[in-house]
JSON list of C-alpha atoms and ligand atoms in Angstrom, two decimals:
[
{"chain": "A", "resi": 14, "resn": "MET", "atom": "CA", "xyz": [156.22, 167.83, 123.85]},
{"chain": "A", "resi": 15, "resn": "SER", "atom": "CA", "xyz": [154.26, 164.37, 123.63]},
{"chain": "A", "resi": 16, "resn": "LYS", "atom": "CA", "xyz": [153.80, 162.98, 119.87]},
{"chain": "A", "resi": 17, "resn": "HIS", "atom": "CA", "xyz": [151.66, 160.14, 118.83]},
{"chain": "A", "resi": 18, "resn": "TYR", "atom": "CA", "xyz": [153.52, 159.55, 115.56]},
{"chain": "A", "resi": 19, "resn": "ARG", "atom": "CA", "xyz": [156.85, 158.82, 114.81]},
{"chain": "A", "resi": 20, "resn": "LYS", "atom": "CA", "xyz": [158.05, 160.81, 111.99]},
{"chain": "A", "resi": 21, "resn": "ASP", "atom": "CA", "xyz": [159.35, 157.78, 109.99]},
{"chain": "A", "resi": 22, "resn": "GLU", "atom": "CA", "xyz": [155.47, 156.41, 110.06]},
{"chain": "A", "resi": 23, "resn": "THR", "atom": "CA", "xyz": [154.06, 159.67, 108.73]},
{"chain": "A", "resi": 24, "resn": "GLY", "atom": "CA", "xyz": [155.62, 159.65, 105.37]},
{"chain": "A", "resi": 25, "resn": "GLU", "atom": "CA", "xyz": [152.80, 158.62, 103.22]},
{"chain": "A", "resi": 26, "resn": "THR", "atom": "CA", "xyz": [150.50, 161.01, 104.93]},
{"chain": "A", "resi": 27, "resn": "VAL", "atom": "CA", "xyz": [152.87, 163.68, 104.47]},
{"chain": "A", "resi": 28, "resn": "GLU", "atom": "CA", "xyz": [153.10, 162.84, 100.66]},
{"chain": "A", "resi": 29, "resn": "ALA", "atom": "CA", "xyz": [149.15, 162.43, 100.28]},
{"chain": "A", "resi": 30, "resn": "LEU", "atom": "CA", "xyz": [148.62, 165.76, 102.12]},
{"chain": "A", "resi": 31, "resn": "THR", "atom": "CA", "xyz": [151.02, 167.36, 99.95]},
{"chain": "A", "resi": 32, "resn": "VAL", "atom": "CA", "xyz": [149.61, 166.37, 96.89]},
{"chain": "A", "resi": 33, "resn": "PHE", "atom": "CA", "xyz": [146.06, 167.54, 98.24]},
{"chain": "A", "resi": 34, "resn": "LEU", "atom": "CA", "xyz": [147.55, 170.88, 98.88]},
{"chain": "A", "resi": 35, "resn": "ALA", "atom": "CA", "xyz": [148.76, 171.60, 95.48]},
{"chain": "A", "resi": 36, "resn": "ASP", "atom": "CA", "xyz": [145.65, 170.39, 94.18]},
{"chain": "A", "resi": 37, "resn": "THR", "atom": "CA", "xyz": [143.73, 172.31, 96.35]},
{"chain": "A", "resi": 38, "resn": "ALA", "atom": "CA", "xyz": [145.92, 175.31, 95.35]},
{"chain": "A", "resi": 39, "resn": "VAL", "atom": "CA", "xyz": [145.18, 174.70, 91.76]},
{"chain": "A", "resi": 40, "resn": "ILE", "atom": "CA", "xyz": [141.43, 174.57, 91.88]},
{"chain": "A", "resi": 41, "resn": "TYR", "atom": "CA", "xyz": [141.69, 177.78, 94.61]},
{"chain": "A", "resi": 42, "resn": "TYR", "atom": "CA", "xyz": [143.57, 179.71, 91.85]},
{"chain": "A", "resi": 43, "resn": "LYS", "atom": "CA", "xyz": [141.11, 178.45, 89.05]},
{"chain": "A", "resi": 44, "resn": "THR", "atom": "CA", "xyz": [138.30, 179.47, 91.05]},
{"chain": "A", "resi": 45, "resn": "HIS", "atom": "CA", "xyz": [139.51, 183.08, 91.69]},
{"chain": "A", "resi": 46, "resn": "GLY", "atom": "CA", "xyz": [140.26, 183.65, 88.09]},
{"chain": "A", "resi": 47, "resn": "PHE", "atom": "CA", "xyz": [136.82, 182.29, 87.14]},
{"chain": "A", "resi": 48, "resn": "HIS", "atom": "CA", "xyz": [135.46, 184.86, 89.67]},
{"chain": "A", "resi": 49, "resn": "TRP", "atom": "CA", "xyz": [137.33, 187.69, 87.93]},
{"chain": "A", "resi": 50, "resn": "ASN", "atom": "CA", "xyz": [136.99, 186.28, 84.25]},
{"chain": "A", "resi": 51, "resn": "LEU", "atom": "CA", "xyz": [133.49, 185.45, 84.00]},
{"chain": "A", "resi": 52, "resn": "GLU", "atom": "CA", "xyz": [130.91, 187.07, 81.56]},
{"chain": "A", "resi": 53, "resn": "GLY", "atom": "CA", "xyz": [127.29, 186.50, 81.31]},
{"chain": "A", "resi": 54, "resn": "GLU", "atom": "CA", "xyz": [123.63, 186.57, 82.31]},
{"chain": "A", "resi": 55, "resn": "ASN", "atom": "CA", "xyz": [124.51, 184.63, 85.60]},
{"chain": "A", "resi": 56, "resn": "PHE", "atom": "CA", "xyz": [127.62, 186.95, 86.28]},
{"chain": "A", "resi": 57, "resn": "TYR", "atom": "CA", "xyz": [126.81, 188.31, 89.64]},
{"chain": "A", "resi": 58, "resn": "SER", "atom": "CA", "xyz": [125.27, 185.03, 91.49]},
{"chain": "A", "resi": 59, "resn": "LEU", "atom": "CA", "xyz": [128.26, 183.10, 90.03]},
{"chain": "A", "resi": 60, "resn": "HIS", "atom": "CA", "xyz": [130.69, 185.84, 91.01]},
{"chain": "A", "resi": 61, "resn": "LEU", "atom": "CA", "xyz": [129.60, 185.57, 94.42]},
{"chain": "A", "resi": 62, "resn": "MET", "atom": "CA", "xyz": [129.51, 181.74, 94.88]},
{"chain": "A", "resi": 63, "resn": "PHE", "atom": "CA", "xyz": [133.14, 181.44, 93.44]},
{"chain": "A", "resi": 64, "resn": "GLU", "atom": "CA", "xyz": [134.15, 183.95, 95.97]},
{"chain": "A", "resi": 65, "resn": "LYS", "atom": "CA", "xyz": [132.59, 181.82, 98.87]},
{"chain": "A", "resi": 66, "resn": "PHE", "atom": "CA", "xyz": [134.33, 178.76, 97.53]},
{"chain": "A", "resi": 67, "resn": "TYR", "atom": "CA", "xyz": [138.10, 180.04, 96.75]},
{"chain": "A", "resi": 68, "resn": "THR", "atom": "CA", "xyz": [137.53, 181.84, 100.44]},
{"chain": "A", "resi": 69, "resn": "LYS", "atom": "CA", "xyz": [136.96, 178.11, 101.98]},
{"chain": "A", "resi": 70, "resn": "LEU", "atom": "CA", "xyz": [139.72, 176.74, 99.52]},
{"chain": "A", "resi": 71, "resn": "TRP", "atom": "CA", "xyz": [142.41, 179.21, 100.70]},
{"chain": "A", "resi": 72, "resn": "LYS", "atom": "CA", "xyz": [141.49, 178.76, 104.27]},
{"chain": "A", "resi": 73, "resn": "SER", "atom": "CA", "xyz": [142.04, 174.94, 103.94]},
{"chain": "A", "resi": 74, "resn": "MET", "atom": "CA", "xyz": [145.34, 175.06, 102.31]},
{"chain": "A", "resi": 75, "resn": "ASP", "atom": "CA", "xyz": [146.42, 176.82, 105.58]},
{"chain": "A", "resi": 76, "resn": "GLU", "atom": "CA", "xyz": [144.82, 174.02, 107.67]},
{"chain": "A", "resi": 77, "resn": "VAL", "atom": "CA", "xyz": [146.34, 171.82, 105.25]},
{"chain": "A", "resi": 78, "resn": "ALA", "atom": "CA", "xyz": [149.89, 172.87, 105.38]},
{"chain": "A", "resi": 79, "resn": "GLU", "atom": "CA", "xyz": [149.83, 173.16, 108.97]},
{"chain": "A", "resi": 80, "resn": "ARG", "atom": "CA", "xyz": [148.73, 169.46, 109.60]},
{"chain": "A", "resi": 81, "resn": "ILE", "atom": "CA", "xyz": [152.02, 168.61, 107.42]},
{"chain": "A", "resi": 82, "resn": "ARG", "atom": "CA", "xyz": [154.07, 170.84, 109.36]},
{"chain": "A", "resi": 83, "resn": "ALA", "atom": "CA", "xyz": [152.05, 169.32, 112.88]},
{"chain": "A", "resi": 84, "resn": "LEU", "atom": "CA", "xyz": [153.48, 165.94, 111.31]},
{"chain": "A", "resi": 85, "resn": "GLU", "atom": "CA", "xyz": [157.19, 167.31, 111.41]},
{"chain": "A", "resi": 86, "resn": "ALA", "atom": "CA", "xyz": [157.64, 167.67, 107.59]},
{"chain": "A", "resi": 87, "resn": "LYS", "atom": "CA", "xyz": [158.25, 170.94, 105.64]},
{"chain": "A", "resi": 88, "resn": "VAL", "atom": "CA", "xyz": [155.76, 172.53, 103.13]},
{"chain": "A", "resi": 89, "resn": "PRO", "atom": "CA", "xyz": [156.88, 173.34, 99.76]},
{"chain": "A", "resi": 90, "resn": "SER", "atom": "CA", "xyz": [158.00, 176.99, 99.78]},
{"chain": "A", "resi": 91, "resn": "ASN", "atom": "CA", "xyz": [157.09, 178.20, 96.49]},
{"chain": "A", "resi": 92, "resn": "TYR", "atom": "CA", "xyz": [154.39, 177.73, 93.61]},
{"chain": "A", "resi": 93, "resn": "ALA", "atom": "CA", "xyz": [156.63, 175.87, 91.40]},
{"chain": "A", "resi": 94, "resn": "GLU", "atom": "CA", "xyz": [157.93, 173.28, 93.85]},
{"chain": "A", "resi": 95, "resn": "LEU", "atom": "CA", "xyz": [153.97, 172.75, 95.21]},
{"chain": "A", "resi": 96, "resn": "LEU", "atom": "CA", "xyz": [152.56, 172.70, 91.55]},
{"chain": "A", "resi": 97, "resn": "LYS", "atom": "CA", "xyz": [155.02, 169.64, 90.60]},
{"chain": "A", "resi": 98, "resn": "LYS", "atom": "CA", "xyz": [152.99, 167.86, 92.97]},
{"chain": "A", "resi": 99, "resn": "ALA", "atom": "CA", "xyz": [149.58, 168.64, 91.58]},
{"chain": "A", "resi": 100, "resn": "THR", "atom": "CA", "xyz": [147.49, 166.08, 89.74]},
{"chain": "A", "resi": 101, "resn": "LEU", "atom": "CA", "xyz": [144.57, 168.37, 88.69]},
{"chain": "A", "resi": 102, "resn": "LYS", "atom": "CA", "xyz": [145.19, 170.60, 85.66]},
{"chain": "A", "resi": 103, "resn": "GLU", "atom": "CA", "xyz": [145.23, 174.09, 85.31]},
{"chain": "A", "resi": 104, "resn": "THR", "atom": "CA", "xyz": [142.90, 175.83, 82.72]},
{"chain": "A", "resi": 105, "resn": "GLU", "atom": "CA", "xyz": [145.00, 177.67, 79.85]},
{"chain": "A", "resi": 106, "resn": "ALA", "atom": "CA", "xyz": [142.25, 179.91, 78.34]},
{"chain": "A", "resi": 107, "resn": "VAL", "atom": "CA", "xyz": [139.38, 181.57, 79.66]},
{"chain": "A", "resi": 108, "resn": "PRO", "atom": "CA", "xyz": [136.34, 179.33, 79.08]},
{"chain": "A", "resi": 109, "resn": "ASP", "atom": "CA", "xyz": [132.43, 180.35, 78.88]},
{"chain": "A", "resi": 110, "resn": "ILE", "atom": "CA", "xyz": [130.52, 180.94, 81.76]},
{"chain": "A", "resi": 111, "resn": "MET", "atom": "CA", "xyz": [128.92, 177.74, 81.67]},
{"chain": "A", "resi": 112, "resn": "THR", "atom": "CA", "xyz": [131.94, 175.71, 80.59]},
{"chain": "A", "resi": 113, "resn": "MET", "atom": "CA", "xyz": [133.69, 177.13, 83.99]},
{"chain": "A", "resi": 114, "resn": "VAL", "atom": "CA", "xyz": [130.74, 176.09, 86.03]},
{"chain": "A", "resi": 115, "resn": "LYS", "atom": "CA", "xyz": [131.12, 172.29, 84.52]},
{"chain": "A", "resi": 116, "resn": "ILE", "atom": "CA", "xyz": [134.88, 172.43, 84.80]},
{"chain": "A", "resi": 117, "resn": "LEU", "atom": "CA", "xyz": [134.88, 173.62, 88.79]},
{"chain": "A", "resi": 118, "resn": "ARG", "atom": "CA", "xyz": [132.12, 171.25, 89.33]},
{"chain": "A", "resi": 119, "resn": "ASP", "atom": "CA", "xyz": [134.24, 168.41, 88.17]},
{"chain": "A", "resi": 120, "resn": "ASP", "atom": "CA", "xyz": [137.35, 169.21, 89.84]},
{"chain": "A", "resi": 121, "resn": "TYR", "atom": "CA", "xyz": [135.77, 169.66, 93.15]},
{"chain": "A", "resi": 122, "resn": "PHE", "atom": "CA", "xyz": [134.18, 166.14, 92.71]},
{"chain": "A", "resi": 123, "resn": "ALA", "atom": "CA", "xyz": [137.87, 165.00, 91.71]},
{"chain": "A", "resi": 124, "resn": "LEU", "atom": "CA", "xyz": [139.17, 166.49, 94.91]},
{"chain": "A", "resi": 125, "resn": "ALA", "atom": "CA", "xyz": [136.54, 165.22, 97.20]},
{"chain": "A", "resi": 126, "resn": "HIS", "atom": "CA", "xyz": [137.58, 161.84, 96.05]},
{"chain": "A", "resi": 127, "resn": "LYS", "atom": "CA", "xyz": [141.07, 162.67, 96.70]},
{"chain": "A", "resi": 128, "resn": "ALA", "atom": "CA", "xyz": [140.08, 163.77, 100.06]},
{"chain": "A", "resi": 129, "resn": "TYR", "atom": "CA", "xyz": [138.65, 160.12, 100.53]},
{"chain": "A", "resi": 130, "resn": "GLU", "atom": "CA", "xyz": [142.06, 158.40, 99.69]},
{"chain": "A", "resi": 131, "resn": "VAL", "atom": "CA", "xyz": [144.10, 160.86, 101.74]},
{"chain": "A", "resi": 132, "resn": "ARG", "atom": "CA", "xyz": [141.70, 160.18, 104.61]},
{"chain": "A", "resi": 133, "resn": "ALA", "atom": "CA", "xyz": [142.34, 156.25, 103.79]},
{"chain": "A", "resi": 134, "resn": "VAL", "atom": "CA", "xyz": [145.94, 156.65, 104.12]},
{"chain": "A", "resi": 135, "resn": "ALA", "atom": "CA", "xyz": [145.84, 158.73, 107.25]},
{"chain": "A", "resi": 136, "resn": "SER", "atom": "CA", "xyz": [143.30, 155.90, 108.64]},
{"chain": "A", "resi": 137, "resn": "ALA", "atom": "CA", "xyz": [145.93, 153.26, 108.08]},
{"chain": "A", "resi": 138, "resn": "GLN", "atom": "CA", "xyz": [148.45, 155.06, 110.32]},
{"chain": "A", "resi": 139, "resn": "GLY", "atom": "CA", "xyz": [145.83, 155.67, 112.96]},
{"chain": "A", "resi": 140, "resn": "ASP", "atom": "CA", "xyz": [145.83, 159.50, 112.43]},
{"chain": "A", "resi": 141, "resn": "PHE", "atom": "CA", "xyz": [142.30, 160.47, 112.96]},
{"chain": "A", "resi": 142, "resn": "ILE", "atom": "CA", "xyz": [142.89, 164.29, 113.01]},
{"chain": "A", "resi": 143, "resn": "THR", "atom": "CA", "xyz": [144.01, 164.02, 109.47]},
{"chain": "A", "resi": 144, "resn": "GLU", "atom": "CA", "xyz": [140.98, 161.79, 108.98]},
{"chain": "A", "resi": 145, "resn": "ASP", "atom": "CA", "xyz": [138.87, 164.28, 110.65]},
{"chain": "A", "resi": 146, "resn": "MET", "atom": "CA", "xyz": [140.41, 166.99, 108.43]},
{"chain": "A", "resi": 147, "resn": "MET", "atom": "CA", "xyz": [139.63, 165.42, 105.18]},
{"chain": "A", "resi": 148, "resn": "ILE", "atom": "CA", "xyz": [136.20, 164.38, 105.93]},
{"chain": "A", "resi": 149, "resn": "LEU", "atom": "CA", "xyz": [135.59, 168.10, 106.08]},
{"chain": "A", "resi": 150, "resn": "ARG", "atom": "CA", "xyz": [136.96, 168.87, 102.82]},
{"chain": "A", "resi": 151, "resn": "ALA", "atom": "CA", "xyz": [135.13, 166.25, 101.23]},
{"chain": "A", "resi": 152, "resn": "THR", "atom": "CA", "xyz": [131.62, 167.55, 102.88]},
{"chain": "A", "resi": 153, "resn": "PHE", "atom": "CA", "xyz": [132.57, 170.91, 101.40]},
{"chain": "A", "resi": 154, "resn": "LEU", "atom": "CA", "xyz": [133.77, 169.91, 98.03]},
{"chain": "A", "resi": 155, "resn": "GLU", "atom": "CA", "xyz": [130.89, 167.41, 97.73]},
{"chain": "A", "resi": 156, "resn": "LYS", "atom": "CA", "xyz": [128.40, 170.54, 98.58]},
{"chain": "A", "resi": 157, "resn": "ALA", "atom": "CA", "xyz": [130.00, 172.88, 96.22]},
{"chain": "A", "resi": 158, "resn": "ALA", "atom": "CA", "xyz": [130.15, 170.37, 93.34]},
{"chain": "A", "resi": 159, "resn": "TRP", "atom": "CA", "xyz": [126.38, 169.56, 93.83]},
{"chain": "A", "resi": 160, "resn": "MET", "atom": "CA", "xyz": [125.53, 173.50, 93.86]},
{"chain": "A", "resi": 161, "resn": "LEU", "atom": "CA", "xyz": [127.60, 174.08, 90.48]},
{"chain": "A", "resi": 162, "resn": "HIS", "atom": "CA", "xyz": [125.76, 170.82, 89.19]},
{"chain": "A", "resi": 163, "resn": "SER", "atom": "CA", "xyz": [122.69, 172.51, 90.14]},
{"chain": "A", "resi": 164, "resn": "SER", "atom": "CA", "xyz": [123.54, 176.07, 88.51]},
{"chain": "A", "resi": 165, "resn": "LEU", "atom": "CA", "xyz": [124.09, 174.39, 84.92]},
{"chain": "A", "resi": 166, "resn": "THR", "atom": "CA", "xyz": [121.42, 175.65, 82.68]},
{"chain": "A", "resi": 167, "resn": "ASN", "atom": "CA", "xyz": [121.53, 172.79, 80.26]},
{"chain": "B", "resi": 893, "resn": "FE2", "atom": "FE1", "xyz": [136.50, 189.48, 94.13]}
]
């Protein structure tokens, strides 16, 4: 198999992608948890919006993990190991409906910013495949953050 990258050159990208995967896992579960636990007058529309978002996040985890494998590194094989890499925080209690929207908006913006950072690391290594993936991730995350922001009633 011909390779465009030498394994010893991809370490920074692999580390950045692994942190990105961990942070995606945090907001994936947070979004799904809010989908289950939310209550209030906007229940149905937010329940559906959160489902749309967590489905995309779940699919993106597969793409990011498989990019790590294509760069010849291993992906953490359990949640405990993966979550050690996370920089975004999990939510302890169940917040009220508008606090959920604010938390997700801020997390999605934060993860979009991290996608910019991973893109820059990959760019320095000439890895345009990871760059392209991160541009698509940031595009989704910023759009989702805008939709969440626009759902706030105050
Ligand atoms: Fe559901």
